[in-house]
Coordinates of C-alpha atoms in Angstrom, one line a residue:
G1 CA 69.3 -79.1 162.6
Y2 CA 65.6 -79.6 161.9
I3 CA 66.0 -81.4 158.6
T4 CA 69.2 -83.5 158.8
P5 CA 68.0 -86.0 161.5
E6 CA 64.8 -86.6 159.5
L7 CA 66.8 -87.4 156.4
Y8 CA 69.9 -89.2 157.7
G9 CA 68.9 -90.4 161.1
K10 CA 70.5 -89.6 164.5
F11 CA 73.8 -90.4 166.2
P12 CA 74.3 -93.9 167.4
G13 CA 74.8 -94.6 171.1
F14 CA 73.8 -92.8 174.3
L15 CA 73.1 -89.1 174.8
S16 CA 73.2 -89.7 178.6
P17 CA 74.6 -93.1 179.8
S18 CA 73.7 -92.3 183.4
L19 CA 70.0 -91.7 182.5
G20 CA 69.9 -94.4 179.8
I21 CA 68.9 -91.9 177.1
K22 CA 69.9 -92.7 173.6
F23 CA 70.1 -90.2 170.8
A24 CA 67.4 -92.2 169.1
D25 CA 65.1 -91.6 172.1
V26 CA 65.1 -87.8 171.7
P27 CA 62.5 -86.6 169.2
N28 CA 63.4 -84.1 166.6
G29 CA 62.2 -80.5 166.9
L30 CA 60.4 -78.9 169.8
G31 CA 59.7 -82.2 171.5
A32 CA 63.5 -82.5 172.3
I33 CA 63.3 -79.6 174.7
S34 CA 61.8 -81.7 177.5
K35 CA 63.8 -84.8 176.7
V36 CA 67.4 -83.4 176.9
P37 CA 68.7 -83.6 180.5
A38 CA 69.5 -80.4 182.4
A39 CA 73.2 -81.2 182.2
G40 CA 72.9 -81.4 178.4
W41 CA 71.3 -78.0 178.3
G42 CA 74.1 -76.7 180.6
Q43 CA 76.7 -77.9 178.1
I44 CA 74.9 -76.2 175.2
I45 CA 74.6 -72.9 177.1
A46 CA 78.3 -73.1 178.2
Y47 CA 79.4 -73.7 174.6
M48 CA 77.3 -70.8 173.4
A49 CA 78.8 -68.5 176.1
F50 CA 82.3 -69.7 175.0
C51 CA 81.6 -68.7 171.4
E52 CA 80.4 -65.3 172.5
V53 CA 83.2 -64.4 174.8
S54 CA 86.1 -66.0 173.1
S55 CA 86.2 -63.5 170.2
K56 CA 86.2 -59.7 170.2
Q57 CA 82.9 -58.3 169.0
G58 CA 83.2 -54.7 170.2
L59 CA 82.3 -51.7 167.9
G60 CA 84.8 -51.2 165.2
T61 CA 86.2 -54.8 165.4
P62 CA 86.0 -57.3 162.5
G63 CA 83.9 -59.5 164.8
A64 CA 81.2 -56.8 165.0
A65 CA 80.7 -57.2 161.3
G66 CA 80.6 -61.0 161.5
D67 CA 84.3 -61.6 160.5
F68 CA 85.8 -64.0 163.0
G69 CA 88.7 -65.1 160.8
W70 CA 87.0 -68.2 159.5
K71 CA 88.1 -68.2 155.8
V72 CA 87.1 -71.6 154.5
L73 CA 84.4 -70.3 152.1
T74 CA 85.9 -67.0 151.2
S75 CA 87.8 -65.9 148.1
S76 CA 90.8 -63.8 147.1
N77 CA 88.6 -62.1 144.5
P78 CA 86.8 -59.0 146.0
A79 CA 83.8 -59.4 143.6
V80 CA 83.4 -63.1 144.7
V81 CA 83.7 -62.1 148.3
K82 CA 81.0 -59.5 148.0
S83 CA 78.8 -62.0 146.2
K84 CA 79.3 -64.6 148.9
L85 CA 78.6 -62.1 151.7
N86 CA 75.4 -61.0 150.0
S87 CA 74.4 -64.7 149.6
E88 CA 75.1 -65.3 153.3
L89 CA 72.8 -62.4 154.3
A90 CA 70.1 -63.4 152.0
N91 CA 70.2 -67.1 153.1
G92 CA 70.3 -66.0 156.7
R93 CA 67.2 -63.9 156.2
L94 CA 65.4 -66.8 154.5
A95 CA 66.5 -69.2 157.3
M96 CA 65.1 -66.8 160.0
I97 CA 61.7 -66.9 158.3
A98 CA 62.0 -70.7 157.7
I99 CA 62.8 -71.5 161.3
I100 CA 59.9 -69.5 162.7
G101 CA 57.6 -71.2 160.2
M102 CA 58.8 -74.6 161.3
F103 CA 58.3 -73.7 164.9
F104 CA 54.7 -72.8 164.2
Q105 CA 54.2 -75.8 162.0
E106 CA 55.4 -78.2 164.6
G107 CA 53.7 -76.4 167.5
I108 CA 50.3 -76.5 165.7
T109 CA 50.5 -80.0 164.2
G110 CA 52.9 -81.8 166.6
D111 CA 54.9 -82.9 163.5
I112 CA 58.1 -81.4 162.2
W113 CA 56.8 -81.9 158.6
G114 CA 53.5 -80.4 159.4
G115 CA 51.2 -83.4 159.5
L116 CA 48.0 -81.4 159.2
A117 CA 45.9 -84.5 159.0
K118 CA 46.5 -85.1 162.7
T119 CA 44.9 -81.7 163.6
A120 CA 41.4 -81.7 162.2
K121 CA 40.2 -79.1 164.7
I122 CA 42.2 -76.3 163.1
F123 CA 40.2 -76.9 159.9
A124 CA 36.8 -76.7 161.6
F125 CA 36.3 -73.3 160.0
E126 CA 38.0 -73.9 156.6
N127 CA 34.7 -73.4 154.8
E128 CA 33.7 -70.3 156.6
R129 CA 33.3 -66.9 154.9
G130 CA 36.6 -65.2 154.6
V131 CA 38.6 -68.2 153.4
Q132 CA 39.5 -66.7 150.1
E133 CA 42.2 -66.9 147.5
P134 CA 45.1 -66.6 147.3
V135 CA 45.8 -67.4 151.0
G136 CA 42.9 -69.8 151.6
F137 CA 42.6 -70.9 155.2
W138 CA 45.2 -68.8 157.0
D139 CA 45.6 -69.2 160.7
P140 CA 49.3 -69.1 161.5
L141 CA 48.7 -68.5 165.3
A142 CA 46.3 -71.4 165.5
L143 CA 43.6 -69.1 167.0
S144 CA 40.9 -71.5 165.8
S145 CA 42.7 -74.7 166.9
S146 CA 40.2 -75.3 169.7
G147 CA 37.3 -75.7 167.2
D148 CA 35.1 -73.6 169.5
V149 CA 32.3 -72.1 167.5
S150 CA 31.3 -69.4 169.9
T151 CA 34.9 -68.2 170.2
F152 CA 35.2 -68.1 166.4
K153 CA 32.0 -66.1 166.1
R154 CA 33.1 -63.5 168.7
R155 CA 36.4 -63.1 166.9
R156 CA 34.6 -62.7 163.6
T157 CA 32.5 -59.9 165.1
V158 CA 35.7 -58.2 166.3
E159 CA 37.3 -58.6 162.9
L160 CA 34.3 -57.1 161.1
K161 CA 34.1 -54.2 163.6
H162 CA 37.8 -53.4 163.2
G163 CA 37.7 -53.8 159.4
R164 CA 34.7 -51.4 159.1
L165 CA 36.4 -48.9 161.4
C166 CA 39.6 -49.0 159.4
M167 CA 37.8 -48.7 156.1
L168 CA 36.4 -45.4 157.4
A169 CA 39.8 -44.4 158.8
T170 CA 41.5 -45.1 155.4
M171 CA 38.9 -42.9 153.7
G172 CA 39.4 -40.3 156.4
Y173 CA 43.1 -40.1 155.6
I174 CA 42.6 -39.9 151.8
T175 CA 39.4 -37.8 151.3
P176 CA 40.6 -34.5 152.8
E177 CA 43.7 -34.6 150.6
V178 CA 41.7 -35.2 147.5
T179 CA 38.5 -33.2 148.0
G180 CA 39.6 -30.7 150.6
K181 CA 38.1 -30.0 154.1
F182 CA 34.8 -28.7 155.4
P183 CA 34.3 -24.9 155.2
G184 CA 33.7 -22.9 158.3
Y185 CA 34.8 -23.4 161.9
L186 CA 35.6 -26.5 163.9
S187 CA 35.5 -24.5 167.1
Y188 CA 34.1 -20.9 167.2
S189 CA 35.4 -20.3 170.8
A190 CA 38.9 -21.4 169.9
N191 CA 38.7 -19.6 166.5
L192 CA 39.7 -22.9 164.9
K193 CA 38.7 -23.6 161.3
F194 CA 38.6 -27.0 159.7
T195 CA 41.3 -25.9 157.3
D196 CA 43.5 -25.1 160.3
V197 CA 43.6 -28.8 161.2
P198 CA 46.3 -30.8 159.4
N199 CA 45.5 -34.2 158.0
G200 CA 46.7 -37.4 159.7
L201 CA 48.4 -37.8 163.1
A202 CA 49.2 -34.1 163.4
A203 CA 45.5 -33.4 163.9
I204 CA 45.5 -35.2 167.3
S205 CA 47.1 -32.1 169.0
K206 CA 45.0 -29.6 167.1
V207 CA 41.5 -30.8 167.9
P208 CA 40.2 -29.2 171.2
A209 CA 39.6 -31.5 174.2
L210 CA 35.8 -30.9 173.8
G211 CA 36.0 -32.1 170.2
W212 CA 37.7 -35.3 171.3
A213 CA 35.1 -35.7 174.0
Q214 CA 32.4 -35.6 171.3
V215 CA 34.2 -38.2 169.2
V216 CA 34.6 -40.5 172.2
A217 CA 30.9 -40.0 173.2
Y218 CA 29.7 -40.8 169.7
A219 CA 31.9 -43.9 169.5
G220 CA 30.5 -45.0 172.9
F221 CA 27.0 -44.4 171.6
C222 CA 27.6 -46.6 168.6
E223 CA 29.1 -49.3 170.8
L224 CA 26.3 -49.3 173.4
S225 CA 23.3 -48.8 171.1
A226 CA 24.1 -51.7 168.9
G227 CA 25.1 -54.0 171.6
S228 CA 27.9 -56.6 171.4
D229 CA 26.0 -59.8 171.5
D230 CA 25.4 -60.2 167.7
W231 CA 27.7 -63.2 167.6
K232 CA 25.6 -64.9 170.3
T233 CA 22.1 -64.2 168.9
G234 CA 22.6 -64.2 165.2
T235 CA 25.1 -63.4 162.5
P236 CA 28.3 -61.7 163.5
G237 CA 28.4 -58.1 162.4
D238 CA 24.7 -58.0 161.5
Y239 CA 23.2 -54.9 163.1
G240 CA 20.2 -54.6 160.7
F241 CA 21.9 -52.0 158.4
K242 CA 20.7 -53.3 155.0
V243 CA 21.6 -50.5 152.6
L244 CA 24.2 -52.4 150.7
T245 CA 22.8 -55.9 150.9
S246 CA 21.0 -57.9 148.2
S247 CA 18.0 -60.2 148.0
D248 CA 20.0 -62.6 145.8
P249 CA 21.8 -65.1 148.1
A250 CA 24.8 -65.4 145.8
E251 CA 25.2 -61.6 145.4
K252 CA 24.8 -61.2 149.2
E253 CA 27.5 -63.7 149.9
K254 CA 29.8 -62.0 147.4
K255 CA 29.3 -58.6 149.2
L256 CA 29.9 -60.1 152.6
C257 CA 33.1 -61.7 151.4
A258 CA 34.2 -58.4 149.8
E259 CA 33.5 -56.6 153.1
L260 CA 35.9 -59.0 155.0
A261 CA 38.6 -58.7 152.3
N262 CA 38.3 -54.9 152.1
G263 CA 38.3 -54.7 155.9
R264 CA 41.5 -56.8 156.2
L265 CA 43.2 -54.7 153.6
A266 CA 42.1 -51.5 155.3
M267 CA 43.5 -52.6 158.7
M268 CA 46.9 -53.1 157.0
A269 CA 46.5 -49.8 155.1
T270 CA 45.7 -47.8 158.2
I271 CA 48.7 -49.2 160.1
G272 CA 50.9 -48.5 157.1
M273 CA 49.7 -44.9 156.9
F274 CA 50.2 -44.4 160.6
F275 CA 53.8 -45.5 160.2
Q276 CA 54.3 -43.5 157.0
D277 CA 52.8 -40.4 158.6
G278 CA 54.8 -40.8 161.8
L279 CA 58.1 -41.3 160.1
T280 CA 57.8 -38.7 157.3
G281 CA 55.4 -36.1 158.8
S282 CA 53.2 -36.5 155.7
A283 CA 49.9 -38.3 155.4
W284 CA 51.1 -39.3 151.9
G285 CA 54.5 -40.5 153.1
D286 CA 57.0 -38.5 151.2
W287 CA 60.1 -40.6 152.0
A288 CA 62.4 -37.8 150.9
L289 CA 61.4 -36.2 154.2
Y290 CA 62.6 -39.2 156.2
T291 CA 66.3 -38.2 156.5
D292 CA 66.9 -39.8 159.9
S293 CA 67.0 -43.4 158.6
P294 CA 70.3 -44.9 159.7
L295 CA 70.2 -47.2 156.6
R296 CA 70.6 -44.3 154.2
S297 CA 74.3 -44.3 154.9
L298 CA 74.6 -48.1 154.3
K299 CA 73.5 -48.4 150.7
S300 CA 76.8 -49.9 149.6
D301 CA 76.9 -52.5 152.4
P302 CA 76.3 -56.2 151.8
G303 CA 72.7 -57.1 152.1
F304 CA 71.2 -54.6 149.7
N305 CA 70.1 -57.2 147.2
T306 CA 66.9 -57.3 145.2
L307 CA 65.2 -54.9 147.7
P308 CA 68.0 -52.3 147.7
E309 CA 66.5 -49.9 150.3
W310 CA 63.9 -52.0 152.1
D311 CA 63.7 -50.6 155.6

């Protein structure tokens, strides 16, 4: 629907004779939403409703599995049928990604084919630190499309802060498993040793309330003592901590780029470990413990292609 009108043109004649709207007057893509008359959208919705209610799709029916009796592309050979069903699922998954990408592309550029030359503002920061291989300038949500420098600097400060925190969090997950925990007591009054506190999410309920109060108080101290105006007065993320810097400009730039890249990776890693720990009960994510996955009983169903158990 996105591609065909661009390649082969549109229907001749009128979409709405009463309004004098021709098919050729309706732009392709998102721009069509405001051009199609209300009666036209009513017809589209009515047809969709007809398709939904005209066939049985209750649990246990063929329609629930996508079989509505339309056999044009099927086969009498079971192996071919399975191959075709797998292809349909794989192509459908690809198309879901593709249509979202085209929505973003058109929404950002105003062009169904992504005419990025029309939107110079979104490249106002393409030479900033953090634009690295293999992704390059990656801003799928067009957060920098306004070209506002102060907004960019504030977001860079937030990115650096979250990246640094997540690097510490990642090490906090890994280190106790590798090197062990502190000796002695976490709380004398509660008779709670460091070794009594499990690693990962399970620690949340074990640490006493006073311990969490100290954690929150220290985090607040770090926030308030450093201030939050670094992006207004200087370089985002620069709080004067120079232990890992360098007097060589090239080496310093390399370190700053590495910090951004490692921080981004750590943000992904921390979220991944949270999910892993929450689903399996283990900070290391032993998936053998995740017995509640509904997909474990569906291994033979169509759709388990090159990523056989990707849940």
